[in-house]
Amino acid sequence: MIVPNRTLTVFGQEVVLDAAAGVFMPSPHGLFYARSPRVDAGERVIDVGTGSGVLGIAAAKRGARVVATDIDARAVAAAAHNARLNGVALEVHLGPLFTGVTGTADVILANLPNEIVAPAHLATLPADDARTFSGGAAGNEALLALLAAAPRFMTPSSRLYLGVHGLTDFRGTLRAALGGYRMRLLDLAPLPVKDFVLQSLDFYQALARRGVIELFQDDDGRWSSYGYLYELQLNSRGQSH
Protein backbone atom coordinates (compact mmCIF):
# COMPACT_ATOMS: atom_id res chain seq x y z
CA MET A 1 0.00 0.00 0.00
CA ILE A 2 1.32 3.47 -0.90
CA VAL A 3 0.21 6.51 1.08
CA PRO A 4 0.88 10.16 0.08
CA ASN A 5 3.39 11.46 2.59
CA ARG A 6 5.85 14.31 2.47
CA THR A 7 7.98 16.74 0.51
CA LEU A 8 11.66 17.16 1.35
CA THR A 9 14.50 19.32 0.09
CA VAL A 10 17.63 17.25 -0.65
CA PHE A 11 20.71 18.44 -2.58
CA GLY A 12 18.78 21.66 -3.13
CA GLN A 13 15.99 19.80 -4.92
CA GLU A 14 12.37 19.36 -3.86
CA VAL A 15 11.54 15.65 -3.63
CA VAL A 16 8.00 14.33 -3.13
CA LEU A 17 7.77 10.91 -1.49
CA ASP A 18 4.90 8.51 -1.03
CA ALA A 19 5.28 6.18 1.95
CA ALA A 20 5.12 2.45 1.22
CA ALA A 21 4.46 -0.28 3.76
CA GLY A 22 7.69 -1.78 5.06
CA VAL A 23 9.93 0.91 3.55
CA PHE A 24 11.68 3.35 5.87
CA MET A 25 11.04 7.01 5.17
CA PRO A 26 13.91 9.49 5.68
CA SER A 27 14.69 9.93 9.38
CA PRO A 28 16.71 12.73 11.04
CA HIS A 29 19.71 10.45 10.63
CA GLY A 30 19.12 10.00 6.91
CA LEU A 31 18.47 13.71 6.42
CA PHE A 32 21.73 14.49 8.23
CA TYR A 33 23.51 12.24 5.74
CA ALA A 34 21.91 14.15 2.85
CA ARG A 35 23.09 17.60 4.01
CA SER A 36 26.61 17.65 2.59
CA PRO A 37 27.23 15.33 -0.41
CA ARG A 38 27.97 17.08 -3.70
CA VAL A 39 26.27 15.84 -6.86
CA ASP A 40 26.72 17.67 -10.16
CA ALA A 41 24.77 17.56 -13.41
CA GLY A 42 26.05 14.92 -15.81
CA GLU A 43 27.67 12.77 -13.14
CA ARG A 44 26.99 9.06 -12.80
CA VAL A 45 25.68 8.21 -9.34
CA ILE A 46 25.21 4.86 -7.60
CA ASP A 47 22.69 4.98 -4.75
CA VAL A 48 23.24 1.88 -2.59
CA GLY A 49 20.41 0.94 -0.23
CA THR A 50 18.08 3.41 -1.89
CA GLY A 51 15.03 2.75 0.33
CA SER A 52 12.37 5.27 -0.63
CA GLY A 53 14.68 6.50 -3.40
CA VAL A 54 15.12 9.97 -1.91
CA LEU A 55 18.87 10.36 -2.50
CA GLY A 56 18.84 8.93 -6.00
CA ILE A 57 15.81 11.02 -6.98
CA ALA A 58 17.41 14.21 -5.66
CA ALA A 59 20.59 13.39 -7.58
CA ALA A 60 18.58 12.77 -10.76
CA LYS A 61 16.82 16.11 -10.28
CA ARG A 62 20.26 17.73 -10.26
CA GLY A 63 20.89 16.20 -13.67
CA ALA A 64 22.85 13.10 -12.64
CA ARG A 65 22.45 9.66 -14.19
CA VAL A 66 21.46 7.36 -11.33
CA VAL A 67 21.60 3.62 -10.68
CA ALA A 68 20.01 2.51 -7.41
CA THR A 69 19.97 -0.79 -5.53
CA ASP A 70 18.25 -2.26 -2.47
CA ILE A 71 17.95 -5.70 -0.89
CA ASP A 72 14.23 -5.26 -0.23
CA ALA A 73 11.78 -5.70 -3.12
CA ARG A 74 9.38 -3.31 -1.36
CA ALA A 75 12.02 -0.57 -1.46
CA VAL A 76 12.83 -1.21 -5.13
CA ALA A 77 9.14 -0.80 -5.98
CA ALA A 78 8.84 2.31 -3.80
CA ALA A 79 11.93 3.94 -5.32
CA ALA A 80 10.65 3.29 -8.85
CA HIS A 81 7.23 4.70 -7.91
CA ASN A 82 8.72 7.80 -6.28
CA ALA A 83 11.00 8.39 -9.26
CA ARG A 84 7.97 8.45 -11.56
CA LEU A 85 6.18 10.74 -9.09
CA ASN A 86 9.09 13.20 -9.37
CA GLY A 87 9.42 12.91 -13.14
CA VAL A 88 12.92 11.41 -13.16
CA ALA A 89 14.43 8.12 -14.29
CA LEU A 90 16.16 5.69 -11.93
CA GLU A 91 17.68 2.39 -12.99
CA VAL A 92 16.81 0.27 -9.95
CA HIS A 93 18.13 -3.23 -9.14
CA LEU A 94 17.12 -5.72 -6.44
CA GLY A 95 20.04 -7.09 -4.46
CA PRO A 96 22.85 -6.19 -2.06
CA LEU A 97 25.34 -3.38 -2.60
CA PHE A 98 26.27 -3.08 -6.31
CA THR A 99 23.98 -5.79 -7.72
CA GLY A 100 23.33 -5.17 -11.42
CA VAL A 101 25.75 -2.22 -11.60
CA THR A 102 28.41 -2.11 -14.30
CA GLY A 103 31.20 0.40 -14.88
CA THR A 104 32.30 3.14 -12.53
CA ALA A 105 30.60 6.09 -10.88
CA ASP A 106 31.52 9.67 -10.14
CA VAL A 107 29.57 9.52 -6.87
CA ILE A 108 28.51 6.66 -4.59
CA LEU A 109 25.78 7.36 -2.03
CA ALA A 110 24.97 4.73 0.57
CA ASN A 111 22.59 5.26 3.49
CA LEU A 112 22.94 1.77 4.96
CA PRO A 113 22.07 0.15 8.33
CA ASN A 114 24.36 1.94 10.73
CA GLU A 115 23.32 1.09 14.30
CA ILE A 116 23.65 -1.77 16.72
CA VAL A 117 20.11 -3.01 17.27
CA ALA A 118 19.41 -4.52 20.69
CA PRO A 119 18.54 -8.23 20.38
CA ALA A 120 15.35 -7.63 22.38
CA HIS A 121 14.11 -5.19 19.73
CA LEU A 122 15.37 -7.22 16.77
CA ALA A 123 13.35 -10.20 17.98
CA THR A 124 10.12 -8.18 17.69
CA LEU A 125 10.60 -7.35 13.99
CA PRO A 126 9.31 -9.33 11.01
CA ALA A 127 12.10 -11.21 9.25
CA ASP A 128 12.18 -8.86 6.24
CA ASP A 129 12.36 -5.78 8.45
CA ALA A 130 15.08 -7.27 10.64
CA ARG A 131 17.17 -8.07 7.57
CA THR A 132 17.01 -4.50 6.25
CA PHE A 133 17.24 -2.76 9.64
CA SER A 134 20.07 -4.55 11.43
CA GLY A 135 23.71 -3.66 10.92
CA GLY A 136 24.91 -6.89 12.51
CA ALA A 137 26.42 -7.46 15.95
CA ALA A 138 28.73 -4.43 15.68
CA GLY A 139 26.27 -2.30 13.70
CA ASN A 140 28.68 -1.72 10.80
CA GLU A 141 28.42 -4.97 8.85
CA ALA A 142 26.91 -3.28 5.77
CA LEU A 143 29.41 -0.41 5.89
CA LEU A 144 32.40 -2.76 6.00
CA ALA A 145 31.00 -4.69 3.03
CA LEU A 146 30.49 -1.42 1.16
CA LEU A 147 34.07 -0.29 1.80
CA ALA A 148 35.41 -3.62 0.53
CA ALA A 149 33.25 -3.68 -2.62
CA ALA A 150 33.25 -0.01 -3.69
CA PRO A 151 36.77 0.31 -5.22
CA ARG A 152 35.73 -1.82 -8.21
CA PHE A 153 33.21 0.90 -9.11
CA MET A 154 35.49 3.89 -8.53
CA THR A 155 38.17 5.84 -10.35
CA PRO A 156 40.74 8.04 -8.59
CA SER A 157 38.36 11.01 -8.89
CA SER A 158 35.22 9.20 -7.65
CA ARG A 159 33.64 10.31 -4.39
CA LEU A 160 32.11 7.89 -1.87
CA TYR A 161 29.99 9.54 0.82
CA LEU A 162 30.13 7.50 4.01
CA GLY A 163 27.75 8.20 6.87
CA VAL A 164 28.98 6.78 10.19
CA HIS A 165 26.82 6.71 13.32
CA GLY A 166 28.20 6.60 16.84
CA LEU A 167 25.79 3.76 17.73
CA THR A 168 28.00 1.36 15.76
CA ASP A 169 31.56 0.20 16.18
CA PHE A 170 32.44 3.45 14.40
CA ARG A 171 36.13 3.17 15.26
CA GLY A 172 36.29 -0.16 13.42
CA THR A 173 34.56 1.41 10.41
CA LEU A 174 37.05 4.28 10.30
CA ARG A 175 40.03 1.91 10.60
CA ALA A 176 38.70 -0.08 7.64
CA ALA A 177 38.13 3.08 5.60
CA LEU A 178 41.64 4.37 6.26
CA GLY A 179 43.03 1.13 4.84
CA GLY A 180 41.92 1.95 1.31
CA TYR A 181 40.74 5.54 1.10
CA ARG A 182 41.65 9.15 1.64
CA MET A 183 39.06 10.62 4.00
CA ARG A 184 37.71 14.10 4.59
CA LEU A 185 35.21 14.87 7.36
CA LEU A 186 32.36 16.95 5.91
CA ASP A 187 29.83 17.08 8.71
CA LEU A 188 29.37 16.22 12.37
CA ALA A 189 26.24 16.59 14.48
CA PRO A 190 24.59 15.15 17.59
CA LEU A 191 21.57 13.07 16.65
CA PRO A 192 18.82 11.98 19.07
CA VAL A 193 18.65 8.23 19.45
CA LYS A 194 15.63 6.33 18.19
CA ASP A 195 12.92 4.94 20.44
CA PHE A 196 14.25 1.39 20.31
CA VAL A 197 17.47 2.62 21.97
CA LEU A 198 15.55 4.18 24.85
CA GLN A 199 13.63 0.93 25.30
CA SER A 200 16.92 -0.97 25.84
CA LEU A 201 18.94 1.81 27.42
CA ASP A 202 20.85 -0.47 29.81
CA PHE A 203 22.10 -2.53 26.83
CA TYR A 204 23.42 0.57 25.07
CA GLN A 205 24.92 2.12 28.19
CA ALA A 206 26.92 -1.06 28.72
CA LEU A 207 28.26 -0.83 25.16
CA ALA A 208 29.19 2.81 25.73
CA ARG A 209 31.06 1.98 28.95
CA ARG A 210 33.08 -0.59 26.99
CA GLY A 211 33.95 2.05 24.38
CA VAL A 212 32.11 0.27 21.55
CA ILE A 213 29.62 3.09 20.86
CA GLU A 214 29.03 6.74 21.73
CA LEU A 215 26.03 7.58 23.87
CA PHE A 216 25.44 10.75 25.87
CA GLN A 217 22.76 13.11 27.12
CA ASP A 218 22.63 16.49 25.41
CA ASP A 219 22.00 19.81 27.14
CA ASP A 220 18.26 19.13 27.12
CA GLY A 221 18.69 15.70 28.65
CA ARG A 222 17.95 13.78 25.44
CA TRP A 223 19.99 10.67 24.80
CA SER A 224 22.03 11.25 21.66
CA SER A 225 24.95 10.00 19.61
CA TYR A 226 27.07 11.67 16.95
CA GLY A 227 26.62 11.34 13.22
CA TYR A 228 29.65 11.77 10.98
CA LEU A 229 29.78 12.23 7.22
CA TYR A 230 33.00 11.58 5.32
CA GLU A 231 33.96 12.02 1.69
CA LEU A 232 36.19 9.16 0.60
CA GLN A 233 38.44 8.82 -2.43
CA LEU A 234 40.70 5.94 -3.32
CA ASN A 235 44.28 5.96 -2.18
CA SER A 236 46.95 3.92 -3.93
CA ARG A 237 46.09 0.80 -1.90
CA GLY A 238 42.36 1.12 -2.58
CA GLN A 239 42.62 1.44 -6.36
CA SER A 240 41.56 -1.55 -8.42
CA HIS A 241 42.01 -0.12 -11.90
C-alpha positions as a printed Julia matrix, in Angstrom:
241×3 Matrix{Float64}:
  0.0     0.0     0.0
  1.32    3.47   -0.9
  0.21    6.51    1.08
  0.88   10.16    0.08
  3.39   11.46    2.59
  5.85   14.31    2.47
  7.98   16.74    0.51
 11.66   17.16    1.35
 14.5    19.32    0.09
 17.63   17.25   -0.65
 20.71   18.44   -2.58
 18.78   21.66   -3.13
 15.99   19.8    -4.92
 12.37   19.36   -3.86
 11.54   15.65   -3.63
  8.0    14.33   -3.13
  7.77   10.91   -1.49
  4.9     8.51   -1.03
  5.28    6.18    1.95
  5.12    2.45    1.22
  4.46   -0.28    3.76
  7.69   -1.78    5.06
  9.93    0.91    3.55
 11.68    3.35    5.87
 11.04    7.01    5.17
 13.91    9.49    5.68
 14.69    9.93    9.38
 16.71   12.73   11.04
 19.71   10.45   10.63
 19.12   10.0     6.91
 18.47   13.71    6.42
 21.73   14.49    8.23
 23.51   12.24    5.74
 21.91   14.15    2.85
 23.09   17.6     4.01
 26.61   17.65    2.59
 27.23   15.33   -0.41
 27.97   17.08   -3.7
 26.27   15.84   -6.86
 26.72   17.67  -10.16
 24.77   17.56  -13.41
 26.05   14.92  -15.81
 27.67   12.77  -13.14
 26.99    9.06  -12.8
 25.68    8.21   -9.34
 25.21    4.86   -7.6
 22.69    4.98   -4.75
 23.24    1.88   -2.59
 20.41    0.94   -0.23
 18.08    3.41   -1.89
 15.03    2.75    0.33
 12.37    5.27   -0.63
 14.68    6.5    -3.4
 15.12    9.97   -1.91
 18.87   10.36   -2.5
 18.84    8.93   -6.0
 15.81   11.02   -6.98
 17.41   14.21   -5.66
 20.59   13.39   -7.58
 18.58   12.77  -10.76
 16.82   16.11  -10.28
 20.26   17.73  -10.26
 20.89   16.2   -13.67
 22.85   13.1   -12.64
 22.45    9.66  -14.19
 21.46    7.36  -11.33
 21.6     3.62  -10.68
 20.01    2.51   -7.41
 19.97   -0.79   -5.53
 18.25   -2.26   -2.47
 17.95   -5.7    -0.89
 14.23   -5.26   -0.23
 11.78   -5.7    -3.12
  9.38   -3.31   -1.36
 12.02   -0.57   -1.46
 12.83   -1.21   -5.13
  9.14   -0.8    -5.98
  8.84    2.31   -3.8
 11.93    3.94   -5.32
 10.65    3.29   -8.85
  7.23    4.7    -7.91
  8.72    7.8    -6.28
 11.0     8.39   -9.26
  7.97    8.45  -11.56
  6.18   10.74   -9.09
  9.09   13.2    -9.37
  9.42   12.91  -13.14
 12.92   11.41  -13.16
 14.43    8.12  -14.29
 16.16    5.69  -11.93
 17.68    2.39  -12.99
 16.81    0.27   -9.95
 18.13   -3.23   -9.14
 17.12   -5.72   -6.44
 20.04   -7.09   -4.46
 22.85   -6.19   -2.06
 25.34   -3.38   -2.6
 26.27   -3.08   -6.31
 23.98   -5.79   -7.72
 23.33   -5.17  -11.42
 25.75   -2.22  -11.6
 28.41   -2.11  -14.3
 31.2     0.4   -14.88
 32.3     3.14  -12.53
 30.6     6.09  -10.88
 31.52    9.67  -10.14
 29.57    9.52   -6.87
 28.51    6.66   -4.59
 25.78    7.36   -2.03
 24.97    4.73    0.57
 22.59    5.26    3.49
 22.94    1.77    4.96
 22.07    0.15    8.33
 24.36    1.94   10.73
 23.32    1.09   14.3
 23.65   -1.77   16.72
 20.11   -3.01   17.27
 19.41   -4.52   20.69
 18.54   -8.23   20.38
 15.35   -7.63   22.38
 14.11   -5.19   19.73
 15.37   -7.22   16.77
 13.35  -10.2    17.98
 10.12   -8.18   17.69
 10.6    -7.35   13.99
  9.31   -9.33   11.01
 12.1   -11.21    9.25
 12.18   -8.86    6.24
 12.36   -5.78    8.45
 15.08   -7.27   10.64
 17.17   -8.07    7.57
 17.01   -4.5     6.25
 17.24   -2.76    9.64
 20.07   -4.55   11.43
 23.71   -3.66   10.92
 24.91   -6.89   12.51
 26.42   -7.46   15.95
 28.73   -4.43   15.68
 26.27   -2.3    13.7
 28.68   -1.72   10.8
 28.42   -4.97    8.85
 26.91   -3.28    5.77
 29.41   -0.41    5.89
 32.4    -2.76    6.0
 31.0    -4.69    3.03
 30.49   -1.42    1.16
 34.07   -0.29    1.8
 35.41   -3.62    0.53
 33.25   -3.68   -2.62
 33.25   -0.01   -3.69
 36.77    0.31   -5.22
 35.73   -1.82   -8.21
 33.21    0.9    -9.11
 35.49    3.89   -8.53
 38.17    5.84  -10.35
 40.74    8.04   -8.59
 38.36   11.01   -8.89
 35.22    9.2    -7.65
 33.64   10.31   -4.39
 32.11    7.89   -1.87
 29.99    9.54    0.82
 30.13    7.5     4.01
 27.75    8.2     6.87
 28.98    6.78   10.19
 26.82    6.71   13.32
 28.2     6.6    16.84
 25.79    3.76   17.73
 28.0     1.36   15.76
 31.56    0.2    16.18
 32.44    3.45   14.4
 36.13    3.17   15.26
 36.29   -0.16   13.42
 34.56    1.41   10.41
 37.05    4.28   10.3
 40.03    1.91   10.6
 38.7    -0.08    7.64
 38.13    3.08    5.6
 41.64    4.37    6.26
 43.03    1.13    4.84
 41.92    1.95    1.31
 40.74    5.54    1.1
 41.65    9.15    1.64
 39.06   10.62    4.0
 37.71   14.1     4.59
 35.21   14.87    7.36
 32.36   16.95    5.91
 29.83   17.08    8.71
 29.37   16.22   12.37
 26.24   16.59   14.48
 24.59   15.15   17.59
 21.57   13.07   16.65
 18.82   11.98   19.07
 18.65    8.23   19.45
 15.63    6.33   18.19
 12.92    4.94   20.44
 14.25    1.39   20.31
 17.47    2.62   21.97
 15.55    4.18   24.85
 13.63    0.93   25.3
 16.92   -0.97   25.84
 18.94    1.81   27.42
 20.85   -0.47   29.81
 22.1    -2.53   26.83
 23.42    0.57   25.07
 24.92    2.12   28.19
 26.92   -1.06   28.72
 28.26   -0.83   25.16
 29.19    2.81   25.73
 31.06    1.98   28.95
 33.08   -0.59   26.99
 33.95    2.05   24.38
 32.11    0.27   21.55
 29.62    3.09   20.86
 29.03    6.74   21.73
 26.03    7.58   23.87
 25.44   10.75   25.87
 22.76   13.11   27.12
 22.63   16.49   25.41
 22.0    19.81   27.14
 18.26   19.13   27.12
 18.69   15.7    28.65
 17.95   13.78   25.44
 19.99   10.67   24.8
 22.03   11.25   21.66
 24.95   10.0    19.61
 27.07   11.67   16.95
 26.62   11.34   13.22
 29.65   11.77   10.98
 29.78   12.23    7.22
 33.0    11.58    5.32
 33.96   12.02    1.69
 36.19    9.16    0.6
 38.44    8.82   -2.43
 40.7     5.94   -3.32
 44.28    5.96   -2.18
 46.95    3.92   -3.93
 46.09    0.8    -1.9
 42.36    1.12   -2.58
 42.62    1.44   -6.36
 41.56   -1.55   -8.42
 42.01   -0.12  -11.9
